[in-house]
C-alpha positions as a printed Julia matrix, in Angstrom:
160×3 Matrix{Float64}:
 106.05  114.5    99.47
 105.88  116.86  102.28
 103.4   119.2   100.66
 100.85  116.21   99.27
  97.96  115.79  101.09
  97.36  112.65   99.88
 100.29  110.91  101.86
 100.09  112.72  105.2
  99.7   109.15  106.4
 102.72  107.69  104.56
 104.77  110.59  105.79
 103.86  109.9   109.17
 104.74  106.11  108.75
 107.91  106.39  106.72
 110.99  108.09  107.46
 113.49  106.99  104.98
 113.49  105.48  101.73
 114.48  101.85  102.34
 112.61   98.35  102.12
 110.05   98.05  105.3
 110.87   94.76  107.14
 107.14   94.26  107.49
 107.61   92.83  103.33
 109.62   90.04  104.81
 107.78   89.29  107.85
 104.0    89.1   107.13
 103.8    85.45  105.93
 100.06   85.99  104.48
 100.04   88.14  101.19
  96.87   89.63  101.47
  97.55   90.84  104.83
 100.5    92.33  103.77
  98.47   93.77  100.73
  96.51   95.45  103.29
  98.85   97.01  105.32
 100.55   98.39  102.33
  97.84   99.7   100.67
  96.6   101.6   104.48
 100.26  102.56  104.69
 100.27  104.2   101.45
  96.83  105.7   101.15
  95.75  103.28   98.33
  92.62  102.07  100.06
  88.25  102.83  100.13
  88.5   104.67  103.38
  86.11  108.33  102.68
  89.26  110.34  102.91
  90.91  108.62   99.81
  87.25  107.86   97.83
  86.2   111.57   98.87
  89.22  112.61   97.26
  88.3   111.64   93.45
  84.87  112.85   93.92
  86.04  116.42   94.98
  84.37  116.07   98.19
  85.67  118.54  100.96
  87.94  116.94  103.22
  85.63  117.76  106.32
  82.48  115.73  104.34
  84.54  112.61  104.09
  82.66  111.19  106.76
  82.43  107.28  108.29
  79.16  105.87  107.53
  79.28  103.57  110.71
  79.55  106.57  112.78
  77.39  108.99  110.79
  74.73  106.0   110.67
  74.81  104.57  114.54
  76.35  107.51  116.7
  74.58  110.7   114.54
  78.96  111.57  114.42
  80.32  113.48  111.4
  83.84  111.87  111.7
  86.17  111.61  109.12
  87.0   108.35  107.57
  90.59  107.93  107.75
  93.57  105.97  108.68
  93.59  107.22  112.46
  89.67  106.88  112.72
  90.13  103.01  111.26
  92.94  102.0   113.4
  91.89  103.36  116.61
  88.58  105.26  117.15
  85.75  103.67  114.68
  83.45  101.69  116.5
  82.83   99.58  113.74
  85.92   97.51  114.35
  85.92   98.2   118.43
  86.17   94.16  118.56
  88.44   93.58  116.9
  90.93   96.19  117.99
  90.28   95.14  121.61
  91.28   91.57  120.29
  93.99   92.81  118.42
  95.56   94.92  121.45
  95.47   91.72  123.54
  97.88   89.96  120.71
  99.69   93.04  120.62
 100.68   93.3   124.13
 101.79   89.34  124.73
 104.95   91.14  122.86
 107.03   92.66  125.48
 105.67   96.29  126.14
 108.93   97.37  126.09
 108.65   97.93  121.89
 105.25   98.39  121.46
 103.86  102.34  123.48
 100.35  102.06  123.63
  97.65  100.54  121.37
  95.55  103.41  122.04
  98.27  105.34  119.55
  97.92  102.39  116.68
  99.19  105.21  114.21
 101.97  105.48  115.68
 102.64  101.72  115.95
 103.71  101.48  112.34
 106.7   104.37  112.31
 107.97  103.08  116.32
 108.03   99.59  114.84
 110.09  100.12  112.21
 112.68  102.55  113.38
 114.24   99.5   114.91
 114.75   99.38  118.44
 115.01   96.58  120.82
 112.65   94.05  119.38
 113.28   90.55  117.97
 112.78   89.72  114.66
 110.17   87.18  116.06
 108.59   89.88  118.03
 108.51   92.1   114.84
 107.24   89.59  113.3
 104.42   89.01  115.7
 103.63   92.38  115.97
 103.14   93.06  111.83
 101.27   89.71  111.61
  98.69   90.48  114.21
  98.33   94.69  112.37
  98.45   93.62  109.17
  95.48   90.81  110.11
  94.21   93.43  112.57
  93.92   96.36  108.75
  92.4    93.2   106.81
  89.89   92.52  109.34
  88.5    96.02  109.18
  88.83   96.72  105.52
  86.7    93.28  105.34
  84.22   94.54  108.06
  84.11   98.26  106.23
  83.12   96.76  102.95
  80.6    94.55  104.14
  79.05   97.07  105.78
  78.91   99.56  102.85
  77.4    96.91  100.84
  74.54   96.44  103.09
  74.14  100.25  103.58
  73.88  100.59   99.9
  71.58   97.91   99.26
  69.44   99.22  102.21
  69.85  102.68  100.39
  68.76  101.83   96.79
């Protein structure tokens, strides 16, 4: 695990081998489908797809970005969570949601990766405000992994 490149997010988001209370407390399954699958690297981000075509890690670049800034930016977790304009909406939306939990348990949205691993260390929040707070991420990862693919649909078709 600690030498695989292909979970440097998981590694960064786990810290011990035990059930994540985030299985319990996102109500909607496909939300918590898509939190799992960002969590674990199993998802159509460049970095992962790149990956299987033997593209060099510094080629796995967003399409948004590459398209509508001119930016060679890799696609991955980080980039989809907190930089990609693409979803810039929506993660101001989401970061409003976020913070009606007491700041106390939740840092800063502006470090979204590091949400996951502060989260679920435990700490001082409520179940309810756990709760919350996976809810609105997990709805927050669906919402751009919706927004991605729709996008690279209509790039593609515009492309062919």
């Amino acid at each position: 695990l600690s030498i695989s490149t292909k979970l440097s997010y998981y590694r960064i988001s786990k810290s011990s081998f035990t059930k994540e209370p985030y299985l319990d407390l996102v109500d909607n399954c496909k939300d918590r489908h898509n939190l799992t699958r960002l969590r674990i690297s199993a998802h159509h981000l460049e970095i992962e797809r790149g990956r299987y075509r033997n593209v060099p890690k510094e080629n796995r670049i967003c399409s948004w970005c590459k398209l509508c800034l001119g930016s060679d930016i890799i696609e991955n977790e980080n980039h989809l969570l907190n930089e990609c304009d693409l979803y810039a909406v929506n993660r101001t939306i989401t970061s409003q949601k976020l913070f009606t939990t007491p700041q106390s348990n939740i840092t800063a949205l502006n470090n979204t990766i590091h949400l996951i691993p502060a989260i679920m260390e435990g700490g001082s929040a409520t179940v309810e405000e756990n709760a919350h707070f996976f809810q609105t991420l997990a709805r927050f990862i669906t919402i751009c992994f919706n927004r991605r693919k729709k996008f690279n649909e209509s790039f593609n078709s515009t492309c062919e």
